[in-house]
Every structure is written in structure tokens, then in C-alpha cells.
Amino acid sequence: MSSKDIRKDTLTALLELDRPIIPMCEPVERGLYERVRDSLIFLETRGCPRIQIRLDTPGGNVDAGLDVYDLLTLSPGGVDGTVINSADSMGAVIMQACKERFCARHASLLIHHISRDRVSLDDLVDDARRAKVVTRMAHLQGRIYKILAA
């Protein structure tokens, strides 16, 4: 079965539910963003119902996570979220896009400072490049603080 077939099956399954559920049981990466985007576009063609997300994620990429957060906050039908096992890192941020938030009894959320794993030695030894990396990370961390504070 190809990834297009799986995506089509997932979208078809959304229609069969009174309240569509979008599972997010994977790391927060670009692929998750694309799946959520496609699901929301598909649901908008069906009248923008209120949706439910189910989170169980170890977190992941900050930019992809903020993009998923933005998609969910723009969903006209509204979004509710449930953490099944854990919503770590960007998963905890994504949960803040939900109007109603629920956690299973033994579920957990992990909030921490962002980290970037693609910082090269060149970035660290050059003062100007290091300052640029620090400034970018501080900017992203500030955006996350605002989301969590709201």
C-alpha cells in the first residue's frame, strides 16, 4: 500500500465519524504538519466540523510544531485535544491550540527549553554566527512562552 493510499484511507475514515479524530502519534516533523494540513483542508470541504486530536508524541521540530499549532488555531470548527500517553516538547505546545484539553490519567506533558541539533562547529566558534543562532533560538523560545502563557 502506498503512502497516498494510506492518506486516502485516513481521510475517508474521517468522514465516517460524527466527530473526526486526527491522530498525532509520531514525532513532530514536516510529515505530521502535511498530514494535519491535508486533513483540515479535506474537513473544510465537508463543513468544518469540530475535530478531536489524539496526541502521543515525543515532540520534535520546533518550526513544524509551530506550523501545526497555527493550523489548528485557524481551524474554523474548533479543535479539542486528548493526550493518550505523552505530549512532550512541541506536543505540549500543540495541545495549547485546543479549545478543550484532556489527558489520560497517566499521561504526561513535558515542557523544556528548545534545542537545535543542527548547530555546526563553525556556528559555535564564530562569534557572529553563534550570536545569530542564539538570537534565533531565543526568538523561538519567546514565541513558545507566549503560547504557553496564554
PDB file of C-alpha atoms in Angstrom:
ATOM      1  CA  MET A   1       0.000   0.000   0.000  1.00  0.00           C
ATOM      2  CA  SER A   2       1.464   3.360  -0.976  1.00  0.00           C
ATOM      3  CA  SER A   3       1.571   6.434   1.261  1.00  0.00           C
ATOM      4  CA  LYS A   4      -1.073   8.051  -1.000  1.00  0.00           C
ATOM      5  CA  ASP A   5      -3.384   5.067  -0.380  1.00  0.00           C
ATOM      6  CA  ILE A   6      -2.814   5.338   3.368  1.00  0.00           C
ATOM      7  CA  ARG A   7      -3.506   9.087   3.292  1.00  0.00           C
ATOM      8  CA  LYS A   8      -6.698   8.499   1.243  1.00  0.00           C
ATOM      9  CA  ASP A   9      -7.834   5.795   3.695  1.00  0.00           C
ATOM     10  CA  THR A  10      -7.182   8.147   6.634  1.00  0.00           C
ATOM     11  CA  LEU A  11      -9.200  10.944   5.039  1.00  0.00           C
ATOM     12  CA  THR A  12     -12.039   8.571   4.179  1.00  0.00           C
ATOM     13  CA  ALA A  13     -12.103   7.362   7.798  1.00  0.00           C
ATOM     14  CA  LEU A  14     -12.509  10.957   8.964  1.00  0.00           C
ATOM     15  CA  LEU A  15     -15.857  11.160   7.195  1.00  0.00           C
ATOM     16  CA  GLU A  16     -17.211   8.082   8.943  1.00  0.00           C
ATOM     17  CA  LEU A  17     -17.002   9.705  12.373  1.00  0.00           C
ATOM     18  CA  ASP A  18     -19.535  12.063  13.921  1.00  0.00           C
ATOM     19  CA  ARG A  19     -16.574  13.920  15.363  1.00  0.00           C
ATOM     20  CA  PRO A  20     -13.434  13.476  13.255  1.00  0.00           C
ATOM     21  CA  ILE A  21     -10.278  12.394  15.062  1.00  0.00           C
ATOM     22  CA  ILE A  22      -6.805  13.229  13.788  1.00  0.00           C
ATOM     23  CA  PRO A  23      -4.209  11.020  15.492  1.00  0.00           C
ATOM     24  CA  MET A  24      -0.803  12.569  16.127  1.00  0.00           C
ATOM     25  CA  CYS A  25       1.113   9.543  17.335  1.00  0.00           C
ATOM     26  CA  GLU A  26       4.507  10.295  15.858  1.00  0.00           C
ATOM     27  CA  PRO A  27       7.362  12.765  16.185  1.00  0.00           C
ATOM     28  CA  VAL A  28       6.513  16.356  15.269  1.00  0.00           C
ATOM     29  CA  GLU A  29       8.150  16.722  11.876  1.00  0.00           C
ATOM     30  CA  ARG A  30       7.216  18.101   8.468  1.00  0.00           C
ATOM     31  CA  GLY A  31       5.265  14.925   7.575  1.00  0.00           C
ATOM     32  CA  LEU A  32       2.921  15.408  10.548  1.00  0.00           C
ATOM     33  CA  TYR A  33       2.341  19.013   9.518  1.00  0.00           C
ATOM     34  CA  GLU A  34       1.459  17.912   5.965  1.00  0.00           C
ATOM     35  CA  ARG A  35      -0.937  15.209   7.223  1.00  0.00           C
ATOM     36  CA  VAL A  36      -2.716  17.629   9.565  1.00  0.00           C
ATOM     37  CA  ARG A  37      -2.876  20.273   6.819  1.00  0.00           C
ATOM     38  CA  ASP A  38      -4.374  17.794   4.327  1.00  0.00           C
ATOM     39  CA  SER A  39      -6.873  16.514   6.902  1.00  0.00           C
ATOM     40  CA  LEU A  40      -8.051  20.019   7.781  1.00  0.00           C
ATOM     41  CA  ILE A  41      -8.399  21.030   4.139  1.00  0.00           C
ATOM     42  CA  PHE A  42     -10.416  17.878   3.497  1.00  0.00           C
ATOM     43  CA  LEU A  43     -12.648  18.526   6.524  1.00  0.00           C
ATOM     44  CA  GLU A  44     -13.232  22.123   5.475  1.00  0.00           C
ATOM     45  CA  THR A  45     -14.782  20.803   2.255  1.00  0.00           C
ATOM     46  CA  ARG A  46     -17.176  18.857   4.493  1.00  0.00           C
ATOM     47  CA  GLY A  47     -18.436  21.816   6.504  1.00  0.00           C
ATOM     48  CA  CYS A  48     -15.640  22.446   9.017  1.00  0.00           C
ATOM     49  CA  PRO A  49     -16.756  20.148  11.840  1.00  0.00           C
ATOM     50  CA  ARG A  50     -15.246  20.404  15.308  1.00  0.00           C
ATOM     51  CA  ILE A  51     -12.367  17.944  15.404  1.00  0.00           C
ATOM     52  CA  GLN A  52     -10.532  15.948  18.023  1.00  0.00           C
ATOM     53  CA  ILE A  53      -6.783  15.392  18.021  1.00  0.00           C
ATOM     54  CA  ARG A  54      -5.182  12.498  19.884  1.00  0.00           C
ATOM     55  CA  LEU A  55      -1.614  13.188  20.904  1.00  0.00           C
ATOM     56  CA  ASP A  56       1.093  10.705  21.797  1.00  0.00           C
ATOM     57  CA  THR A  57       4.330  12.293  20.655  1.00  0.00           C
ATOM     58  CA  PRO A  58       7.917  12.636  21.815  1.00  0.00           C
ATOM     59  CA  GLY A  59       7.951  16.159  20.354  1.00  0.00           C
ATOM     60  CA  GLY A  60      10.235  17.170  17.559  1.00  0.00           C
ATOM     61  CA  ASN A  61      10.962  20.038  15.212  1.00  0.00           C
ATOM     62  CA  VAL A  62      10.102  23.496  16.576  1.00  0.00           C
ATOM     63  CA  ASP A  63       9.202  25.013  13.205  1.00  0.00           C
ATOM     64  CA  ALA A  64       6.949  22.081  12.225  1.00  0.00           C
ATOM     65  CA  GLY A  65       5.307  22.173  15.671  1.00  0.00           C
ATOM     66  CA  LEU A  66       4.553  25.878  15.446  1.00  0.00           C
ATOM     67  CA  ASP A  67       3.124  25.317  11.963  1.00  0.00           C
ATOM     68  CA  VAL A  68       0.810  22.554  13.285  1.00  0.00           C
ATOM     69  CA  TYR A  69      -0.188  24.847  16.173  1.00  0.00           C
ATOM     70  CA  ASP A  70      -1.056  27.612  13.695  1.00  0.00           C
ATOM     71  CA  LEU A  71      -3.105  25.237  11.513  1.00  0.00           C
ATOM     72  CA  LEU A  72      -5.142  24.063  14.481  1.00  0.00           C
ATOM     73  CA  THR A  73      -5.803  27.559  15.820  1.00  0.00           C
ATOM     74  CA  LEU A  74      -7.105  28.565  12.384  1.00  0.00           C
ATOM     75  CA  SER A  75      -9.495  25.603  12.099  1.00  0.00           C
ATOM     76  CA  PRO A  76     -12.970  27.191  11.859  1.00  0.00           C
ATOM     77  CA  GLY A  77     -14.790  24.295  13.501  1.00  0.00           C
ATOM     78  CA  GLY A  78     -12.604  24.267  16.589  1.00  0.00           C
ATOM     79  CA  VAL A  79     -10.261  21.639  17.964  1.00  0.00           C
ATOM     80  CA  ASP A  80     -10.239  19.598  21.157  1.00  0.00           C
ATOM     81  CA  GLY A  81      -7.265  17.512  22.185  1.00  0.00           C
ATOM     82  CA  THR A  82      -6.529  14.453  24.284  1.00  0.00           C
ATOM     83  CA  VAL A  83      -3.116  13.241  25.397  1.00  0.00           C
ATOM     84  CA  ILE A  84      -3.071   9.460  25.472  1.00  0.00           C
ATOM     85  CA  ASN A  85       0.469   8.685  26.668  1.00  0.00           C
ATOM     86  CA  SER A  86       2.622  11.770  26.400  1.00  0.00           C
ATOM     87  CA  ALA A  87       2.773  15.133  24.681  1.00  0.00           C
ATOM     88  CA  ASP A  88       6.390  16.058  25.042  1.00  0.00           C
ATOM     89  CA  SER A  89       8.067  19.236  23.932  1.00  0.00           C
ATOM     90  CA  MET A  90       6.259  20.522  20.819  1.00  0.00           C
ATOM     91  CA  GLY A  91       3.374  18.154  21.605  1.00  0.00           C
ATOM     92  CA  ALA A  92       2.664  20.221  24.732  1.00  0.00           C
ATOM     93  CA  VAL A  93       2.715  23.376  22.605  1.00  0.00           C
ATOM     94  CA  ILE A  94       0.351  21.833  20.028  1.00  0.00           C
ATOM     95  CA  MET A  95      -2.088  20.987  22.843  1.00  0.00           C
ATOM     96  CA  GLN A  96      -2.410  24.715  23.536  1.00  0.00           C
ATOM     97  CA  ALA A  97      -4.160  25.131  20.173  1.00  0.00           C
ATOM     98  CA  CYS A  98      -7.107  23.123  21.527  1.00  0.00           C
ATOM     99  CA  LYS A  99     -10.195  24.769  22.971  1.00  0.00           C
ATOM    100  CA  GLU A 100     -10.664  21.853  25.378  1.00  0.00           C
ATOM    101  CA  ARG A 101      -7.733  19.766  26.579  1.00  0.00           C
ATOM    102  CA  PHE A 102      -7.844  16.357  28.213  1.00  0.00           C
ATOM    103  CA  CYS A 103      -5.206  13.930  29.464  1.00  0.00           C
ATOM    104  CA  ALA A 104      -5.488  10.262  30.242  1.00  0.00           C
ATOM    105  CA  ARG A 105      -4.954   9.551  33.938  1.00  0.00           C
ATOM    106  CA  HIS A 106      -1.320   8.511  33.497  1.00  0.00           C
ATOM    107  CA  ALA A 107      -0.466  10.762  30.567  1.00  0.00           C
ATOM    108  CA  SER A 108       2.325  13.316  30.791  1.00  0.00           C
ATOM    109  CA  LEU A 109       3.367  16.578  29.201  1.00  0.00           C
ATOM    110  CA  LEU A 110       6.985  17.684  29.014  1.00  0.00           C
ATOM    111  CA  ILE A 111       7.899  21.349  28.687  1.00  0.00           C
ATOM    112  CA  HIS A 112      11.519  22.408  28.276  1.00  0.00           C
ATOM    113  CA  HIS A 113      13.732  24.925  26.528  1.00  0.00           C
ATOM    114  CA  ILE A 114      14.187  24.358  22.820  1.00  0.00           C
ATOM    115  CA  SER A 115      17.313  22.777  21.436  1.00  0.00           C
ATOM    116  CA  ARG A 116      18.731  22.726  17.958  1.00  0.00           C
ATOM    117  CA  ASP A 117      20.669  19.686  16.847  1.00  0.00           C
ATOM    118  CA  ARG A 118      21.910  21.188  13.582  1.00  0.00           C
ATOM    119  CA  VAL A 119      24.358  23.658  15.037  1.00  0.00           C
ATOM    120  CA  SER A 120      27.766  23.214  13.433  1.00  0.00           C
ATOM    121  CA  LEU A 121      31.149  23.806  14.978  1.00  0.00           C
ATOM    122  CA  ASP A 122      31.530  26.717  12.544  1.00  0.00           C
ATOM    123  CA  ASP A 123      28.465  28.299  14.143  1.00  0.00           C
ATOM    124  CA  LEU A 124      29.912  27.864  17.623  1.00  0.00           C
ATOM    125  CA  VAL A 125      33.429  29.179  17.031  1.00  0.00           C
ATOM    126  CA  ASP A 126      32.443  32.246  15.007  1.00  0.00           C
ATOM    127  CA  ASP A 127      31.092  34.942  17.336  1.00  0.00           C
ATOM    128  CA  ALA A 128      28.720  36.466  14.769  1.00  0.00           C
ATOM    129  CA  ARG A 129      27.308  33.089  13.721  1.00  0.00           C
ATOM    130  CA  ARG A 130      26.937  31.967  17.340  1.00  0.00           C
ATOM    131  CA  ALA A 131      25.084  35.200  18.157  1.00  0.00           C
ATOM    132  CA  LYS A 132      22.744  34.602  15.217  1.00  0.00           C
ATOM    133  CA  VAL A 133      21.971  31.042  16.421  1.00  0.00           C
ATOM    134  CA  VAL A 134      21.349  32.268  19.968  1.00  0.00           C
ATOM    135  CA  THR A 135      19.113  35.110  18.749  1.00  0.00           C
ATOM    136  CA  ARG A 136      17.034  32.740  16.595  1.00  0.00           C
ATOM    137  CA  MET A 137      16.637  30.229  19.429  1.00  0.00           C
ATOM    138  CA  ALA A 138      15.693  32.964  21.905  1.00  0.00           C
ATOM    139  CA  HIS A 139      13.090  34.273  19.437  1.00  0.00           C
ATOM    140  CA  LEU A 140      11.528  30.811  19.033  1.00  0.00           C
ATOM    141  CA  GLN A 141      11.606  30.218  22.794  1.00  0.00           C
ATOM    142  CA  GLY A 142       9.832  33.552  23.293  1.00  0.00           C
ATOM    143  CA  ARG A 143       7.087  32.500  20.880  1.00  0.00           C
ATOM    144  CA  ILE A 144       6.619  29.252  22.804  1.00  0.00           C
ATOM    145  CA  TYR A 145       6.481  31.122  26.142  1.00  0.00           C
ATOM    146  CA  LYS A 146       3.694  33.329  24.758  1.00  0.00           C
ATOM    147  CA  ILE A 147       1.713  30.292  23.586  1.00  0.00           C
ATOM    148  CA  LEU A 148       2.093  28.514  26.931  1.00  0.00           C
ATOM    149  CA  ALA A 149       1.331  31.656  28.927  1.00  0.00           C
ATOM    150  CA  ALA A 150      -1.910  32.278  27.026  1.00  0.00           C
TER     151      ALA A 150
END
